[in-house]
Coordinates of C-alpha atoms and ligand atoms in Angstrom, one line a residue:
X4 CA -57.9 -103.1 -42.8
X5 CA -57.4 -103.9 -46.4
X6 CA -60.7 -105.3 -47.6
X7 CA -63.7 -103.3 -46.5
X8 CA -65.5 -104.2 -43.3
X9 CA -69.3 -104.1 -43.9
X10 CA -70.7 -102.1 -41.0
X11 CA -74.3 -102.3 -39.7
X12 CA -76.5 -100.1 -41.8
X13 CA -79.8 -99.7 -40.0
X14 CA -80.3 -97.1 -37.3
X15 CA -81.3 -99.6 -34.6
X16 CA -78.2 -101.8 -34.8
X17 CA -74.7 -100.3 -34.5
X18 CA -71.6 -99.6 -32.5
X19 CA -71.5 -97.3 -29.5
X20 CA -68.4 -96.8 -27.5
X21 CA -66.8 -99.7 -29.2
X22 CA -69.6 -102.2 -28.5
X23 CA -72.4 -103.5 -30.7
X24 CA -75.9 -102.4 -29.6
X25 CA -79.3 -103.4 -30.6
X26 CA -81.5 -100.4 -29.9
X27 CA -80.3 -99.3 -26.4
X28 CA -79.1 -102.7 -25.3
X29 CA -75.5 -103.9 -25.5
X30 CA -75.6 -107.2 -27.4
X31 CA -73.0 -108.5 -24.9
X32 CA -75.5 -108.0 -22.0
X33 CA -78.0 -110.2 -23.7
X34 CA -75.4 -112.9 -24.4
X35 CA -74.2 -112.8 -20.8
X36 CA -77.8 -113.2 -19.6
X37 CA -79.0 -115.9 -22.0
X38 CA -75.9 -117.5 -23.5
X39 CA -75.3 -118.1 -27.2
X40 CA -76.4 -118.6 -29.9
X41 CA -79.5 -116.5 -30.0
X42 CA -81.5 -114.4 -32.5
X43 CA -82.3 -110.8 -31.4
X44 CA -84.8 -108.6 -33.1
X45 CA -85.2 -104.8 -33.0
X46 CA -89.0 -104.1 -32.6
X47 CA -88.4 -100.4 -33.6
X48 CA -86.6 -101.4 -36.8
X49 CA -89.7 -103.5 -37.8
X50 CA -92.1 -100.7 -37.1
X51 CA -89.9 -98.3 -39.1
X52 CA -90.0 -100.6 -42.1
X53 CA -93.8 -100.6 -42.1
X54 CA -93.7 -96.8 -41.9
X55 CA -91.3 -96.6 -44.8
X56 CA -93.5 -98.9 -46.9
X57 CA -96.6 -96.9 -46.1
X58 CA -94.9 -93.6 -46.9
X59 CA -93.7 -95.0 -50.2
X60 CA -97.2 -96.3 -51.2
X61 CA -99.0 -93.1 -50.1
X62 CA -101.5 -91.9 -51.2
X63 CA -102.6 -95.3 -52.6
X64 CA -104.4 -97.3 -50.0
X65 CA -102.6 -100.6 -49.9
X66 CA -103.2 -103.3 -47.2
X67 CA -99.9 -104.8 -46.0
X68 CA -100.3 -108.5 -45.3
X69 CA -96.9 -109.4 -43.7
X70 CA -95.6 -112.7 -45.2
X71 CA -95.1 -114.5 -41.8
X72 CA -93.0 -117.2 -43.4
X73 CA -90.1 -114.8 -43.2
X74 CA -90.3 -114.8 -39.4
X75 CA -93.2 -116.1 -37.4
X76 CA -92.1 -115.2 -33.9
X77 CA -95.4 -114.5 -32.0
X78 CA -94.1 -111.2 -30.5
X79 CA -93.3 -109.9 -33.9
X80 CA -96.7 -111.0 -35.2
X81 CA -98.4 -109.2 -32.4
X82 CA -96.4 -106.0 -33.0
X83 CA -97.2 -106.1 -36.8
X84 CA -100.9 -106.8 -36.1
X85 CA -100.9 -103.9 -33.7
X86 CA -99.7 -101.7 -36.6
X87 CA -102.7 -102.8 -38.6
X88 CA -101.0 -105.4 -40.8
X89 CA -102.8 -108.5 -42.0
X90 CA -100.9 -111.7 -42.5
X91 CA -100.0 -113.8 -45.5
X92 CA -99.9 -117.4 -44.5
X93 CA -98.9 -120.6 -46.3
X94 CA -99.9 -123.5 -44.0
X95 CA -102.2 -124.7 -41.3
X96 CA -99.4 -124.2 -38.8
X97 CA -99.1 -120.5 -39.8
X98 CA -102.9 -120.2 -39.6
X99 CA -102.8 -121.4 -36.0
X100 CA -99.8 -119.2 -35.1
X101 CA -101.4 -116.1 -36.6
X102 CA -104.7 -116.7 -34.9
X103 CA -102.8 -117.3 -31.6
X104 CA -101.2 -113.9 -32.1
X105 CA -104.7 -112.4 -32.2
X106 CA -104.7 -111.4 -35.9
X107 CA -108.4 -111.1 -37.1
X108 CA -109.2 -113.9 -39.5
X109 CA -110.6 -111.3 -42.0
X110 CA -107.0 -109.9 -42.4
X111 CA -105.5 -113.3 -43.2
X112 CA -104.5 -114.2 -46.8
X113 CA -103.8 -117.9 -47.4
X114 CA -101.3 -118.4 -50.2
X115 CA -99.4 -121.6 -51.1
X116 CA -99.2 -124.0 -54.0
X117 CA -100.2 -127.1 -52.0
X118 CA -102.9 -126.5 -49.4
X119 CA -104.3 -129.8 -48.2
X120 CA -108.0 -130.4 -47.8
X121 CA -107.6 -130.2 -44.0
X122 CA -105.8 -126.9 -44.3
X123 CA -108.5 -125.5 -46.5
X124 CA -111.2 -126.6 -44.1
X125 CA -109.4 -125.0 -41.2
X126 CA -109.0 -121.7 -43.1
X127 CA -112.7 -121.7 -44.2
X128 CA -113.8 -122.5 -40.6
X129 CA -111.6 -119.7 -39.3
X130 CA -113.2 -117.3 -41.9
X131 CA -109.9 -116.1 -43.4
X132 CA -110.3 -113.1 -45.7
X133 CA -108.9 -114.6 -48.8
X134 CA -107.6 -117.9 -50.3
X135 CA -105.1 -117.5 -53.1
X136 CA -105.9 -120.3 -55.6
X137 CA -103.0 -121.8 -57.5
X138 CA -104.6 -124.4 -59.8
X139 CA -107.9 -125.5 -61.2
X140 CA -107.8 -128.7 -59.0
X141 CA -107.4 -126.6 -55.9
X142 CA -110.3 -124.3 -57.0
X143 CA -112.6 -127.3 -57.3
X144 CA -111.6 -128.6 -53.9
X145 CA -112.2 -125.2 -52.2
X146 CA -115.6 -125.1 -53.9
X147 CA -116.4 -128.6 -52.6
X148 CA -115.3 -127.6 -49.0
X149 CA -117.4 -124.4 -49.2
X150 CA -120.5 -126.3 -50.4
X151 CA -120.2 -128.8 -47.6
X152 CA -120.2 -126.1 -45.0
X153 CA -122.7 -123.9 -46.8
X154 CA -120.3 -121.0 -47.1
X155 CA -119.1 -118.7 -49.9
X156 CA -115.3 -118.5 -49.7
X157 CA -113.5 -115.4 -50.9
X158 CA -110.8 -116.3 -53.4
X159 CA -108.4 -114.7 -55.7
X160 CA -106.5 -116.5 -58.5
X161 CA -102.7 -116.5 -58.4
X162 CA -101.5 -116.1 -61.9
X163 CA -98.0 -116.7 -63.1
X164 CA -97.1 -113.7 -65.1
X165 CA -94.1 -115.3 -66.7
X166 CA -91.7 -112.5 -65.6
X167 CA -88.2 -113.2 -64.6
X168 CA -87.4 -111.5 -61.3
X169 CA -83.7 -111.6 -61.9
X170 CA -83.0 -113.0 -58.4
X171 CA -81.5 -116.3 -57.2
X172 CA -83.0 -119.3 -59.2
X173 CA -84.1 -121.0 -56.0
X174 CA -86.3 -118.1 -55.0
X175 CA -87.7 -117.1 -58.4
X176 CA -91.4 -118.0 -58.7
X177 CA -93.0 -116.1 -61.5
X178 CA -91.7 -117.7 -64.7
X179 CA -93.4 -120.4 -66.8
X180 CA -90.8 -122.9 -65.5
X181 CA -91.9 -122.5 -61.9
X182 CA -94.6 -124.5 -60.1
X183 CA -96.4 -121.4 -59.0
X184 CA -99.7 -119.9 -60.1
X185 CA -102.1 -120.4 -62.9
X186 CA -100.5 -119.9 -66.4
X187 CA -101.1 -116.3 -67.6
X188 CA -102.8 -117.6 -70.8
X189 CA -105.2 -119.8 -68.8
X190 CA -106.2 -117.0 -66.3
X191 CA -109.3 -115.8 -68.2
X192 CA -110.8 -119.2 -68.6
X193 CA -110.1 -120.2 -64.9
X194 CA -111.5 -116.8 -63.8
X195 CA -114.7 -117.4 -65.7
X196 CA -115.1 -120.8 -64.3
X197 CA -114.4 -119.6 -60.7
X198 CA -117.0 -116.8 -61.2
X199 CA -119.7 -119.5 -61.8
X200 CA -118.9 -121.8 -59.0
X201 CA -121.3 -121.8 -56.1
X202 CA -119.4 -121.6 -52.9
X203 CA -116.7 -119.4 -54.6
X204 CA -116.6 -115.6 -54.3
X205 CA -114.0 -114.9 -57.0
X206 CA -112.8 -111.4 -56.1
X207 CA -109.6 -110.9 -58.1
X208 CA -106.0 -111.9 -58.8
X209 CA -102.7 -112.4 -57.0
X210 CA -99.1 -112.4 -58.2
X211 CA -95.7 -113.1 -56.6
X212 CA -92.7 -113.4 -58.8
X213 CA -89.9 -114.2 -56.3
X214 CA -87.9 -112.9 -53.4
X215 CA -85.0 -110.6 -52.8
X216 CA -85.7 -108.6 -55.9
X217 CA -83.6 -105.5 -56.1
X218 CA -84.4 -104.6 -59.7
X219 CA -87.5 -102.5 -60.1
X220 CA -88.3 -103.5 -63.7
X221 CA -89.7 -107.0 -63.0
X222 CA -92.2 -105.4 -60.7
X223 CA -93.2 -102.9 -63.4
X224 CA -93.6 -105.7 -66.0
X225 CA -95.7 -107.7 -63.6
X226 CA -98.0 -104.9 -62.5
X227 CA -98.5 -104.0 -66.2
X228 CA -99.5 -107.6 -67.0
X229 CA -101.9 -107.6 -64.0
X230 CA -103.5 -104.3 -65.2
X231 CA -103.9 -105.8 -68.6
X232 CA -105.7 -108.9 -67.2
X233 CA -108.0 -106.7 -65.1
X234 CA -109.2 -105.1 -68.3
X235 CA -109.7 -108.4 -70.1
X236 CA -111.6 -109.9 -67.1
X237 CA -114.0 -107.0 -67.1
X238 CA -114.3 -107.2 -70.9
X239 CA -115.4 -110.8 -70.7
X240 CA -118.2 -109.6 -68.3
X241 CA -116.7 -110.7 -64.9
X242 CA -116.2 -108.6 -61.8
X243 CA -112.8 -107.9 -60.3
X244 CA -112.3 -105.9 -57.1
X245 CA -109.2 -107.2 -55.5
X246 CA -105.5 -107.4 -56.4
X247 CA -102.8 -109.0 -54.2
X248 CA -99.4 -108.0 -55.5
X249 CA -97.2 -110.3 -53.5
X250 CA -93.9 -109.6 -51.8
X251 CA -90.4 -109.9 -53.1
X252 CA -88.9 -106.5 -52.0
X253 CA -85.2 -107.0 -51.7
X254 CA -83.1 -105.8 -48.9
X255 CA -79.4 -104.9 -48.5
X256 CA -77.1 -107.6 -47.2
X257 CA -74.0 -105.5 -47.8
X258 CA -75.0 -102.0 -47.0
X259 CA -75.7 -101.2 -50.7
X260 CA -78.2 -102.5 -53.2
X261 CA -81.7 -102.9 -51.6
X262 CA -84.9 -102.2 -53.6
X263 CA -85.7 -98.6 -54.3
X264 CA -88.9 -98.5 -52.3
X265 CA -90.0 -95.0 -53.4
X266 CA -89.8 -96.1 -57.0
X267 CA -91.6 -99.3 -56.2
X268 CA -94.5 -97.3 -54.7
X269 CA -94.5 -94.9 -57.6
X270 CA -94.7 -97.8 -60.1
X271 CA -97.5 -99.5 -58.2
X272 CA -99.5 -96.3 -58.1
X273 CA -98.9 -95.5 -61.7
X274 CA -99.9 -99.0 -63.0
X275 CA -102.7 -100.0 -60.6
X276 CA -103.9 -97.3 -58.3
X277 CA -106.7 -96.3 -60.7
X278 CA -108.0 -99.8 -61.6
X279 CA -110.8 -99.8 -59.1
X280 CA -109.5 -102.6 -57.0
X281 CA -108.5 -102.9 -53.4
X282 CA -104.8 -103.5 -53.2
X283 CA -102.7 -105.7 -51.0
X284 CA -99.0 -106.5 -50.8
X285 CA -97.3 -109.4 -49.0
X286 CA -93.8 -108.3 -48.0
X287 CA -91.9 -110.6 -45.7
X288 CA -88.1 -110.0 -45.9
X289 CA -88.4 -106.2 -46.3
X290 CA -90.2 -105.9 -43.0
X291 CA -87.9 -108.0 -40.8
X292 CA -84.6 -108.9 -42.4
X293 CA -82.5 -106.0 -41.3
X294 CA -84.1 -105.9 -37.8
X295 CA -82.4 -109.2 -36.8
X296 CA -79.0 -110.6 -35.8
X297 CA -77.8 -114.1 -34.9
X298 CA -75.3 -113.8 -32.1
X299 CA -72.7 -116.5 -31.7
X300 CA -69.5 -117.1 -29.7
X301 CA -66.1 -118.1 -31.1
X302 CA -65.1 -121.6 -30.0
X303 CA -61.8 -122.3 -31.7
X304 CA -59.4 -121.2 -34.5
X305 CA -57.4 -123.6 -36.7
X306 CA -55.4 -123.4 -39.8
X307 CA -55.6 -126.1 -42.5
X308 CA -53.1 -125.6 -45.4
X309 CA -53.4 -122.0 -46.3
X310 CA -56.9 -121.5 -44.9
X311 CA -57.8 -120.2 -41.5
X312 CA -61.1 -121.4 -39.9
X313 CA -62.8 -119.7 -37.0
X314 CA -65.3 -122.1 -35.5
X315 CA -68.3 -120.6 -33.9
X316 CA -71.2 -122.0 -31.8
X317 CA -73.9 -121.3 -34.4
X318 CA -74.2 -123.6 -37.4
X319 CA -76.0 -124.2 -40.7
X320 CA -78.9 -125.7 -38.7
X321 CA -79.4 -122.2 -37.1
X322 CA -78.9 -120.2 -40.3
X323 CA -79.0 -122.2 -43.5
X324 CA -79.2 -119.5 -46.1
X325 CA -75.5 -119.6 -46.9
X326 CA -75.5 -123.4 -47.3
X327 CA -78.8 -123.3 -49.3
X328 CA -78.4 -120.2 -51.5
X329 CA -74.7 -119.3 -51.1
X330 CA -76.1 -116.2 -49.3
X331 CA -73.7 -114.0 -47.5
X332 CA -74.6 -112.3 -44.2
X333 CA -72.4 -109.6 -42.9
X334 CA -70.5 -110.4 -39.7
X335 CA -70.1 -107.8 -37.0
X336 CA -67.8 -108.6 -34.1
X337 CA -69.5 -107.4 -30.8
X338 CA -66.3 -105.5 -30.0
X339 CA -66.0 -102.9 -32.7
X340 CA -63.0 -103.6 -34.9
X341 CA -60.5 -100.7 -34.6
X342 CA -59.9 -99.0 -37.9
X343 CA -56.2 -99.9 -37.9
X344 CA -56.7 -103.6 -37.1
X345 CA -55.1 -105.9 -39.7
X346 CA -57.7 -108.0 -41.4
X347 CA -57.2 -111.8 -41.2
X348 CA -59.1 -113.6 -44.0
X349 CA -60.9 -116.5 -42.4
X350 CA -63.7 -118.9 -43.0
X351 CA -66.4 -118.5 -40.3
X352 CA -67.8 -122.0 -39.8
X353 CA -70.2 -123.8 -37.5
X354 CA -69.8 -127.0 -35.5
X355 CA -72.1 -129.1 -37.8
X356 CA -70.5 -132.1 -39.3
X357 CA -70.4 -131.2 -43.0
X358 CA -68.4 -128.8 -45.1
X359 CA -71.5 -126.9 -46.2
X360 CA -71.7 -125.6 -42.6
X361 CA -69.9 -122.4 -43.4
X362 CA -71.0 -118.8 -43.3
X363 CA -68.4 -117.9 -45.9
X364 CA -64.8 -116.6 -46.1
X365 CA -64.5 -113.1 -44.7
X366 CA -61.6 -110.9 -45.8
X367 CA -62.0 -108.0 -43.5
X368 CA -62.5 -109.3 -40.0
X369 CA -60.1 -108.6 -37.2
X370 CA -58.6 -111.8 -35.6
X371 CA -61.2 -113.4 -33.4
X372 CA -60.3 -115.5 -30.5
X373 CA -62.1 -118.1 -28.4
X374 CA -64.7 -116.4 -26.3
X375 CA -65.2 -113.5 -28.7
X376 CA -68.8 -112.7 -29.6
X377 CA -70.0 -111.9 -33.1
X378 CA -73.3 -111.2 -34.9
X379 CA -74.4 -112.4 -38.2
X380 CA -76.3 -109.5 -39.6
X381 CA -79.5 -109.0 -41.6
X382 CA -80.7 -112.2 -40.0
X383 CA -84.4 -111.3 -39.2
X384 CA -85.9 -113.0 -42.3
X385 CA -85.8 -116.6 -43.4
X386 CA -83.2 -117.5 -40.7
X387 CA -84.8 -118.6 -37.4
X388 CA -87.8 -119.9 -39.3
X389 CA -85.6 -122.1 -41.5
X390 CA -83.5 -123.5 -38.8
X391 CA -83.5 -127.2 -37.9
X392 CA -82.4 -129.5 -35.1
X393 CA -79.8 -131.2 -37.3
X394 CA -77.1 -132.9 -35.3
X395 CA -79.6 -132.8 -32.4
X396 CA -78.9 -129.2 -31.9
X397 CA -81.9 -127.5 -30.3
X398 CA -83.6 -124.6 -32.0
X399 CA -82.0 -121.4 -30.5
X400 CA -83.7 -118.8 -28.4
X401 CA -85.1 -115.5 -29.7
X402 CA -84.8 -112.2 -28.0
X403 CA -87.0 -109.2 -28.7
X404 CA -85.6 -105.7 -28.0
X405 CA -87.4 -102.4 -27.8
X406 CA -85.7 -99.3 -26.6
X407 CA -83.9 -100.3 -23.4
X408 CA -86.1 -103.3 -22.8
X409 CA -85.6 -106.9 -23.9
X410 CA -87.3 -110.2 -23.3
X411 CA -86.9 -113.9 -24.1
X412 CA -89.5 -114.1 -26.9
X413 CA -88.8 -117.8 -27.6
X414 CA -87.1 -120.2 -25.3
X415 CA -84.3 -122.5 -26.6
X416 CA -85.8 -125.8 -27.5
X417 CA -84.7 -128.6 -25.2
X418 CA -83.4 -132.0 -26.1
X419 CA -85.8 -133.4 -23.5
X420 CA -88.8 -132.0 -25.4
X421 CA -87.5 -133.5 -28.6
X422 CA -87.0 -136.9 -26.9
X423 CA -90.6 -136.8 -25.6
X424 CA -92.0 -136.9 -29.2
X425 CA -90.3 -140.2 -29.8
X426 CA -91.0 -143.8 -28.8
X427 CA -89.5 -147.1 -29.7
X428 CA -91.5 -150.1 -31.0
X429 CA -92.1 -152.5 -28.2
X430 CA -90.0 -155.1 -30.0
X431 CA -86.9 -152.9 -29.7
X432 CA -84.8 -153.7 -26.7
X433 CA -84.4 -150.7 -24.3
Ligands
LLP28 N1 -95.9 -114.0 -51.0 C1 -95.7 -115.2 -51.5 C2 -96.7 -116.0 -52.2 C3 -94.4 -115.8 -51.3 O1 -94.2 -117.1 -51.7 C4 -93.4 -115.1 -50.6 C5 -92.1 -115.7 -50.3 C6 -93.8 -113.8 -50.1 C7 -95.0 -113.3 -50.3 C8 -92.8 -113.0 -49.3 O2 -91.7 -112.7 -50.1 P1 -90.6 -111.7 -49.6 O3 -91.2 -110.3 -49.5 O4 -90.1 -112.1 -48.2 O5 -89.5 -111.7 -50.6 N2 -86.1 -118.7 -48.0 C9 -85.8 -117.8 -49.1 C10 -87.0 -116.9 -49.5 C11 -88.2 -117.7 -49.9 C12 -89.4 -116.8 -50.2 C13 -90.6 -117.6 -50.4 N3 -91.8 -116.9 -50.7 C14 -84.6 -117.0 -48.6 O6 -84.1 -117.3 -47.5 O7 -84.0 -116.2 -49.4

């Protein structure tokens, strides 16, 4: 092949005897049993990522609160909770899911820039371990809810450190131009106010500067700014015992360029391990991205002008990152491409009726014909969770694999279930 074929790069997903395996299960076997498209996740890969993180952070004691927005499959949540992780949630729905997965409320951190009063009430009633406050208005509302139920609610203030994370503009959150957090300059005043509010137990600070960050410097800058604030909060006579350092750790979509996790750990320890605070991080993508694939079947090929299109049965509704962020996921044919196969540049596109329904132009894939199976790689984070039923295409099934076992962890949505939610006004003729 001329251009380089990007091969799978995690231990749990790869070719054996010419076939793609996830752990010890041939992907083709799962496809034959359940049909396509489907997401499949390697449980061992997820566990390994947690171990890697812990090793990199050691000897600092850092609580990992998995950002479940990346992938909220209940089986994965149970596995992560079993490993001792807490959860970072951003909605009432995520609260219900994480409680359903059996995560202790104390280990739940509730982030998010727009929590409704109802969501705050639900979180307080459940007794979550921490609410991350993003504005003074939200602070006052939490104080009111707390007073009404006669509770003291543990909060930290999310500050916006005004650090550019050097990632895609749509997933940058920590600059003064973004909607997130309390402005760095206002943090001291708001902290002082929070410390006086009955009903509020103001414990510390949170930051999160963006996602898919592969450069270590923005993390250093952010942690240094946090350390500086800790000093200033104490200098003004307030107590601070907790820091939540957010997520953002970038992964590799092309076999290269993920975050250097060992350096990340070293920087975190160097800047914050001695500041007398309990530390939490909220990684999402890093934990699950590389553990997942989206498996699809080739439907048709066609040529338009000089371009070749391979139409597959998964679409932008199943995986919208390419359409939304121009993201590029590697494609691994289930039958291993032979080294000498001639590459045939082609656009891999879905069946959805718009031109943004493309996974991109691939230069190094072997010719794929109707009935061939392929996997879109690095699809464990922000893929299934962001899917929709656009074009009345049901949400696809999710399979969990561990060793030689696998199970249908989430059924395919049915059109019948969708139809059940709808009703016509009585004046509309049947
Ligand atoms: N904490 C907070 C407050 C967050 O907003 C996020 C992600 C995380 C933690 C986890 O970040 P991670 O470790 O996964 O980078 N849909 C986009 C990513 C959006 C990230 C939103 N916030 C994508 O597909 O790239």
